[in-house]
Amino acid sequence: MLSFATPTWQTAILAQNTTKGPLGSGKARMANLIVPRVYLSDYFTATDERELGRLGITHIVTVLDRQPAIPDCIPQEHRLLVSLADRSDADIISHLDQTTEFITAALAENEENNVLVHCFQGISRSATVVAAYLVSTSTMTASESIAYLQAKRSCRVSKHGLP
């Protein structure tokens, strides 16, 4: 008997999405301003040129296991790809210094810069990256940053990824 790998649910959704815009509606399908100039969102927002322009996004942090189709309005040097699968045992900790440095540098470079951090749904991997950024750049503890993020957006933050 032959056995074929079943595509991930993310791949299946992407294959069925023939439009450029987001699927469905609701809080998880839009960008949320977490702190001034830092947004948290999903794959569909990150690949929507019109929405990126509306938000004034200049830099993107992608936390996915593949390169997304980011529009050309975001230059290559303003993109950071953290190649990370959506699995509970994925090592996000080793990437948090890099993502925090990228976000911090983007914001320091120009007062007009805005950063979008996203994963596929914008609720776990990318939320962990933003929580780590908050811990690193504010007086928030890990628990406070998680509670703060959850008040701003429906998300799940990996507590194993935060100090």
Coordinates of N, CA and C in Angstrom, one line a residue, residues 2-4 14-16 26 32 35 51-52 60 72 76 107 112-113 138 145 149 162:
L2 N 0.6 2.2 -0.8 CA 1.3 3.4 -0.9 C 0.8 4.4 0.2
S3 N 1.8 5.2 0.6 CA 1.4 6.2 1.6 C 1.9 7.5 1.2
F4 N 1.1 8.5 1.2 CA 1.4 9.9 0.8 C 1.3 10.8 2.0
L14 N -3.9 27.6 2.2 CA -3.3 28.5 1.2 C -3.7 28.0 -0.2
A15 N -3.8 26.7 -0.4 CA -4.1 26.2 -1.8 C -5.5 26.6 -2.1
Q16 N -6.4 26.6 -1.2 CA -7.8 27.0 -1.4 C -8.1 28.5 -1.5
G26 N -12.9 38.8 11.4 CA -12.7 38.7 12.9 C -11.4 39.2 13.3
N32 N -3.2 44.0 14.6 CA -3.5 44.7 15.8 C -2.3 45.5 16.2
V35 N 1.9 48.0 20.4 CA 2.5 49.2 21.0 C 2.7 50.1 19.8
E51 N -3.2 46.5 2.4 CA -3.2 46.6 3.9 C -1.9 47.1 4.4
L52 N -0.8 46.5 3.9 CA 0.5 47.0 4.4 C 0.7 48.5 4.2
I60 N 9.0 43.7 8.1 CA 8.2 42.6 8.4 C 9.0 41.5 9.0
D72 N 6.4 43.4 -3.1 CA 7.6 44.1 -3.4 C 7.7 45.5 -2.7
Q76 N 13.7 43.7 0.4 CA 14.3 42.5 1.0 C 15.0 42.8 2.3
L107 N 12.7 50.3 14.2 CA 12.1 51.5 14.9 C 13.0 52.6 15.1
E112 N 9.2 57.0 11.2 CA 8.1 56.7 10.4 C 7.9 55.2 10.2
N113 N 8.9 54.4 10.6 CA 8.9 53.0 10.3 C 7.9 52.3 11.2
S138 N 10.7 47.0 27.6 CA 9.9 47.7 28.5 C 10.1 47.2 29.9
S145 N 3.6 40.7 29.9 CA 3.6 40.9 28.4 C 2.6 40.0 27.8
L149 N -0.6 41.3 25.7 CA -0.9 40.8 24.3 C -2.3 40.2 24.2
L162 N 10.0 32.8 26.8 CA 10.3 34.0 27.5 C 11.0 33.8 28.8

